[in-house]
Amino acid sequence: MKKYQVVGIGNAVVDVITRSDDAFLEKMGIEKGIMQLIERDRAESLFDAMEERVQAAGGSVANTLAGLGNLGLRTGFIGRVRDDELGTSYVASMKEGGTDFVNAPVPGGELPTSRCMIFVSPDGERSMNTYLGISAELGPDDVSDEVAGEAEIVFLEGYLFDKPKGKEAFERTARTCRKAGGMAGIAISDPFCVERHREDFLKLIENELDFVIGNEAEIRSLFQDDNLDADLARVAEICPLVVCTRSGDGVSIIRNGERTDIAVDKITPVDATGAGDQFAAGFLYGLAHGKDMETAARMGTVAAREVISHMGPRPETSLPALFREAGLA
């Protein structure tokens, strides 16, 4: 038995969340419904403009690990924070959730700990403004071969592709895990991220990974067209497992050429922040326990439904209890 069932590698970002309307977004020049990378001055300006803030350890893959911790899996996180107030509180928060933060905070780091200002609209859409700070400096030297080799599954965060050493860290993590008999996969993260790194994404998927998780826009952006079914088939040609979340239209999965589609109940979210992250948590839980694809996908939708029912990107209810209620345990 390996030390970790899932190890994630990604940005260690403190989420700062508030409610806002469309008029506020327009006034502040915030594009609705997407993630935008911002500089330090802009981050400080937006932070000052937020009212009734909710603050929590975040980052896409870190949120997924929090969901897996809720489910009782053994997890670890490869990330980078500074030894400032936000950084030390981030590490403590991850440990409280049952995840080992395997990299010590950087003493006197040249950049502060990363943060993301999230503005939630009345329709549940979230507009994210991320200052990457020190987390974007993560590189291959931050990857412990002992940690990656002791993972049954490693899960990579696409956002880290914005710097060459982040890509190198991904490759080292994936190769070490797979060499030791584990599986490696990625959350595509954002269509704009794909557009910046399309060729590298496709090379990584084909040569280094066992699974890919993305939403419709992210899958389509891999091939720059609007034919989702064709795009899913093209990803499936280069990767054994592709998972596509389609919001209220359900989930589509192709594993070793066999396609599975499941429907979901459409609901209006309180806050859509973390929906994809928690879907990934439920799905990876099923994958780690050898469940069939329909069961794993339904676990993902249960976890996603829980997180969009409240503010914040991490579950507030026992996911195992929700799985039992849904007949999935």
mmCIF file of N, CA and C in Angstrom, residues 5-67:
data_model
loop_
_atom_site.group_PDB
_atom_site.id
_atom_site.type_symbol
_atom_site.label_atom_id
_atom_site.label_comp_id
_atom_site.label_asym_id
_atom_site.label_seq_id
_atom_site.Cartn_x
_atom_site.Cartn_y
_atom_site.Cartn_z
ATOM 1 N N GLN A 5 -2.965 7.959 -1.505
ATOM 2 C CA GLN A 5 -3.867 7.533 -2.566
ATOM 3 C C GLN A 5 -3.909 8.568 -3.687
ATOM 4 N N VAL A 6 -3.861 9.843 -3.317
ATOM 5 C CA VAL A 6 -3.818 10.916 -4.318
ATOM 6 C C VAL A 6 -2.840 11.992 -3.862
ATOM 7 N N VAL A 7 -1.951 12.405 -4.763
ATOM 8 C CA VAL A 7 -1.090 13.563 -4.553
ATOM 9 C C VAL A 7 -1.429 14.592 -5.626
ATOM 10 N N GLY A 8 -1.683 15.821 -5.206
ATOM 11 C CA GLY A 8 -1.953 16.892 -6.143
ATOM 12 C C GLY A 8 -0.775 17.833 -6.239
ATOM 13 N N ILE A 9 -0.617 18.461 -7.401
ATOM 14 C CA ILE A 9 0.404 19.488 -7.580
ATOM 15 C C ILE A 9 -0.257 20.687 -8.249
ATOM 16 N N GLY A 10 -0.126 21.859 -7.628
ATOM 17 C CA GLY A 10 -0.807 23.019 -8.190
ATOM 18 C C GLY A 10 -0.491 24.286 -7.428
ATOM 19 N N ASN A 11 -1.247 25.323 -7.748
ATOM 20 C CA ASN A 11 -1.074 26.612 -7.096
ATOM 21 C C ASN A 11 -1.677 26.594 -5.694
ATOM 22 N N ALA A 12 -0.887 27.049 -4.728
ATOM 23 C CA ALA A 12 -1.380 27.208 -3.351
ATOM 24 C C ALA A 12 -1.882 28.644 -3.224
ATOM 25 N N VAL A 13 -3.179 28.818 -3.364
ATOM 26 C CA VAL A 13 -3.784 30.144 -3.457
ATOM 27 C C VAL A 13 -4.812 30.331 -2.346
ATOM 28 N N VAL A 14 -4.732 31.455 -1.663
ATOM 29 C CA VAL A 14 -5.749 31.796 -0.677
ATOM 30 C C VAL A 14 -6.939 32.402 -1.422
ATOM 31 N N ASP A 15 -8.119 31.804 -1.281
ATOM 32 C CA ASP A 15 -9.341 32.325 -1.896
ATOM 33 C C ASP A 15 -9.960 33.388 -0.998
ATOM 34 N N VAL A 16 -10.286 34.528 -1.602
ATOM 35 C CA VAL A 16 -10.996 35.589 -0.904
ATOM 36 C C VAL A 16 -12.289 35.827 -1.685
ATOM 37 N N ILE A 17 -13.432 35.533 -1.070
ATOM 38 C CA ILE A 17 -14.703 35.473 -1.786
ATOM 39 C C ILE A 17 -15.675 36.525 -1.265
ATOM 40 N N THR A 18 -16.400 37.154 -2.185
ATOM 41 C CA THR A 18 -17.451 38.094 -1.810
ATOM 42 C C THR A 18 -18.552 38.056 -2.860
ATOM 43 N N ARG A 19 -19.712 38.567 -2.518
ATOM 44 C CA ARG A 19 -20.815 38.677 -3.476
ATOM 45 C C ARG A 19 -20.732 40.009 -4.208
ATOM 46 N N SER A 20 -21.194 40.036 -5.467
ATOM 47 C CA SER A 20 -21.197 41.276 -6.237
ATOM 48 C C SER A 20 -22.238 41.170 -7.343
ATOM 49 N N ASP A 21 -22.651 42.325 -7.886
ATOM 50 C CA ASP A 21 -23.573 42.305 -9.014
ATOM 51 C C ASP A 21 -22.829 42.678 -10.289
ATOM 52 N N ASP A 22 -23.548 42.593 -11.420
ATOM 53 C CA ASP A 22 -22.899 42.849 -12.704
ATOM 54 C C ASP A 22 -22.419 44.287 -12.835
ATOM 55 N N ALA A 23 -23.143 45.195 -12.219
ATOM 56 C CA ALA A 23 -22.751 46.602 -12.281
ATOM 57 C C ALA A 23 -21.384 46.808 -11.620
ATOM 58 N N PHE A 24 -21.165 46.122 -10.493
ATOM 59 C CA PHE A 24 -19.874 46.223 -9.805
ATOM 60 C C PHE A 24 -18.760 45.659 -10.680
ATOM 61 N N LEU A 25 -19.027 44.513 -11.318
ATOM 62 C CA LEU A 25 -18.014 43.905 -12.175
ATOM 63 C C LEU A 25 -17.622 44.852 -13.307
ATOM 64 N N GLU A 26 -18.638 45.482 -13.904
ATOM 65 C CA GLU A 26 -18.361 46.407 -15.004
ATOM 66 C C GLU A 26 -17.566 47.613 -14.515
ATOM 67 N N LYS A 27 -17.948 48.133 -13.372
ATOM 68 C CA LYS A 27 -17.251 49.289 -12.808
ATOM 69 C C LYS A 27 -15.782 48.987 -12.552
ATOM 70 N N MET A 28 -15.498 47.769 -12.077
ATOM 71 C CA MET A 28 -14.123 47.407 -11.724
ATOM 72 C C MET A 28 -13.351 46.792 -12.898
ATOM 73 N N GLY A 29 -14.013 46.663 -14.043
ATOM 74 C CA GLY A 29 -13.329 46.095 -15.196
ATOM 75 C C GLY A 29 -13.062 44.614 -15.072
ATOM 76 N N ILE A 30 -13.971 43.887 -14.414
ATOM 77 C CA ILE A 30 -13.814 42.448 -14.195
ATOM 78 C C ILE A 30 -14.661 41.696 -15.218
ATOM 79 N N GLU A 31 -14.039 40.794 -15.988
ATOM 80 C CA GLU A 31 -14.790 39.993 -16.959
ATOM 81 C C GLU A 31 -15.486 38.849 -16.237
ATOM 82 N N LYS A 32 -16.785 38.759 -16.450
ATOM 83 C CA LYS A 32 -17.606 37.815 -15.695
ATOM 84 C C LYS A 32 -17.354 36.365 -16.112
ATOM 85 N N GLY A 33 -17.273 35.491 -15.099
ATOM 86 C CA GLY A 33 -17.300 34.056 -15.326
ATOM 87 C C GLY A 33 -15.993 33.403 -15.716
ATOM 88 N N ILE A 34 -14.884 34.134 -15.702
ATOM 89 C CA ILE A 34 -13.613 33.515 -16.071
ATOM 90 C C ILE A 34 -12.560 33.805 -15.009
ATOM 91 N N MET A 35 -11.395 33.183 -15.166
ATOM 92 C CA MET A 35 -10.270 33.463 -14.300
ATOM 93 C C MET A 35 -9.312 34.380 -15.047
ATOM 94 N N GLN A 36 -8.940 35.494 -14.418
ATOM 95 C CA GLN A 36 -7.976 36.417 -14.997
ATOM 96 C C GLN A 36 -6.744 36.494 -14.098
ATOM 97 N N LEU A 37 -5.566 36.465 -14.709
ATOM 98 C CA LEU A 37 -4.337 36.661 -13.954
ATOM 99 C C LEU A 37 -4.089 38.156 -13.805
ATOM 100 N N ILE A 38 -3.748 38.593 -12.605
ATOM 101 C CA ILE A 38 -3.552 40.012 -12.339
ATOM 102 C C ILE A 38 -2.220 40.228 -11.628
ATOM 103 N N GLU A 39 -1.768 41.490 -11.642
ATOM 104 C CA GLU A 39 -0.535 41.848 -10.980
ATOM 105 C C GLU A 39 -0.807 42.261 -9.525
ATOM 106 N N ARG A 40 0.258 42.465 -8.787
ATOM 107 C CA ARG A 40 0.146 42.713 -7.346
ATOM 108 C C ARG A 40 -0.667 43.966 -7.025
ATOM 109 N N ASP A 41 -0.443 45.066 -7.762
ATOM 110 C CA ASP A 41 -1.184 46.305 -7.503
ATOM 111 C C ASP A 41 -2.675 46.116 -7.714
ATOM 112 N N ARG A 42 -3.041 45.421 -8.795
ATOM 113 C CA ARG A 42 -4.452 45.147 -9.084
ATOM 114 C C ARG A 42 -5.055 44.262 -7.996
ATOM 115 N N ALA A 43 -4.300 43.289 -7.518
ATOM 116 C CA ALA A 43 -4.781 42.417 -6.445
ATOM 117 C C ALA A 43 -5.108 43.212 -5.190
ATOM 118 N N GLU A 44 -4.235 44.134 -4.842
ATOM 119 C CA GLU A 44 -4.469 44.939 -3.646
ATOM 120 C C GLU A 44 -5.685 45.846 -3.821
ATOM 121 N N SER A 45 -5.874 46.398 -5.040
ATOM 122 C CA SER A 45 -7.022 47.264 -5.317
ATOM 123 C C SER A 45 -8.336 46.497 -5.203
ATOM 124 N N LEU A 46 -8.398 45.314 -5.801
ATOM 125 C CA LEU A 46 -9.622 44.515 -5.740
ATOM 126 C C LEU A 46 -9.903 44.042 -4.317
ATOM 127 N N PHE A 47 -8.855 43.672 -3.605
ATOM 128 C CA PHE A 47 -9.035 43.231 -2.222
ATOM 129 C C PHE A 47 -9.678 44.341 -1.391
ATOM 130 N N ASP A 48 -9.207 45.570 -1.569
ATOM 131 C CA ASP A 48 -9.748 46.704 -0.815
ATOM 132 C C ASP A 48 -11.199 46.991 -1.181
ATOM 133 N N ALA A 49 -11.613 46.619 -2.400
ATOM 134 C CA ALA A 49 -12.977 46.893 -2.856
ATOM 135 C C ALA A 49 -13.980 45.840 -2.400
ATOM 136 N N MET A 50 -13.498 44.752 -1.801
ATOM 137 C CA MET A 50 -14.377 43.653 -1.393
ATOM 138 C C MET A 50 -15.011 43.934 -0.033
ATOM 139 N N GLU A 51 -16.299 43.561 0.072
ATOM 140 C CA GLU A 51 -17.009 43.683 1.337
ATOM 141 C C GLU A 51 -17.459 42.301 1.801
ATOM 142 N N GLU A 52 -17.543 42.117 3.112
ATOM 143 C CA GLU A 52 -17.996 40.848 3.698
ATOM 144 C C GLU A 52 -17.247 39.676 3.072
ATOM 145 N N ARG A 53 -15.946 39.716 3.184
ATOM 146 C CA ARG A 53 -15.093 38.699 2.577
ATOM 147 C C ARG A 53 -15.111 37.385 3.357
ATOM 148 N N VAL A 54 -15.037 36.288 2.605
ATOM 149 C CA VAL A 54 -14.817 34.954 3.166
ATOM 150 C C VAL A 54 -13.449 34.504 2.684
ATOM 151 N N GLN A 55 -12.575 34.106 3.576
ATOM 152 C CA GLN A 55 -11.201 33.760 3.227
ATOM 153 C C GLN A 55 -10.908 32.313 3.589
ATOM 154 N N ALA A 56 -10.286 31.583 2.652
ATOM 155 C CA ALA A 56 -9.996 30.170 2.903
ATOM 156 C C ALA A 56 -8.863 29.712 2.003
ATOM 157 N N ALA A 57 -8.163 28.672 2.424
ATOM 158 C CA ALA A 57 -7.151 28.058 1.573
ATOM 159 C C ALA A 57 -7.821 27.552 0.308
ATOM 160 N N GLY A 58 -7.211 27.839 -0.841
ATOM 161 C CA GLY A 58 -7.828 27.449 -2.097
ATOM 162 C C GLY A 58 -6.803 27.030 -3.129
ATOM 163 N N GLY A 59 -7.162 27.216 -4.389
ATOM 164 C CA GLY A 59 -6.405 26.659 -5.499
ATOM 165 C C GLY A 59 -7.146 25.439 -5.996
ATOM 166 N N SER A 60 -7.221 25.256 -7.294
ATOM 167 C CA SER A 60 -8.079 24.227 -7.883
ATOM 168 C C SER A 60 -7.792 22.821 -7.350
ATOM 169 N N VAL A 61 -6.553 22.363 -7.506
ATOM 170 C CA VAL A 61 -6.228 21.007 -7.067
ATOM 171 C C VAL A 61 -6.256 20.898 -5.545
ATOM 172 N N ALA A 62 -5.867 21.976 -4.860
ATOM 173 C CA ALA A 62 -5.946 21.958 -3.393
ATOM 174 C C ALA A 62 -7.390 21.801 -2.937
ATOM 175 N N ASN A 63 -8.336 22.417 -3.638
ATOM 176 C CA ASN A 63 -9.755 22.237 -3.307
ATOM 177 C C ASN A 63 -10.187 20.796 -3.529
ATOM 178 N N THR A 64 -9.696 20.198 -4.611
ATOM 179 C CA THR A 64 -10.002 18.788 -4.855
ATOM 180 C C THR A 64 -9.478 17.908 -3.723
ATOM 181 N N LEU A 65 -8.266 18.192 -3.263
ATOM 182 C CA LEU A 65 -7.689 17.414 -2.161
ATOM 183 C C LEU A 65 -8.504 17.591 -0.885
ATOM 184 N N ALA A 66 -9.068 18.788 -0.675
ATOM 185 C CA ALA A 66 -9.924 18.995 0.493
ATOM 186 C C ALA A 66 -11.157 18.105 0.413
ATOM 187 N N GLY A 67 -11.714 17.969 -0.778
ATOM 188 C CA GLY A 67 -12.841 17.063 -0.952
ATOM 189 C C GLY A 67 -12.453 15.619 -0.710
#
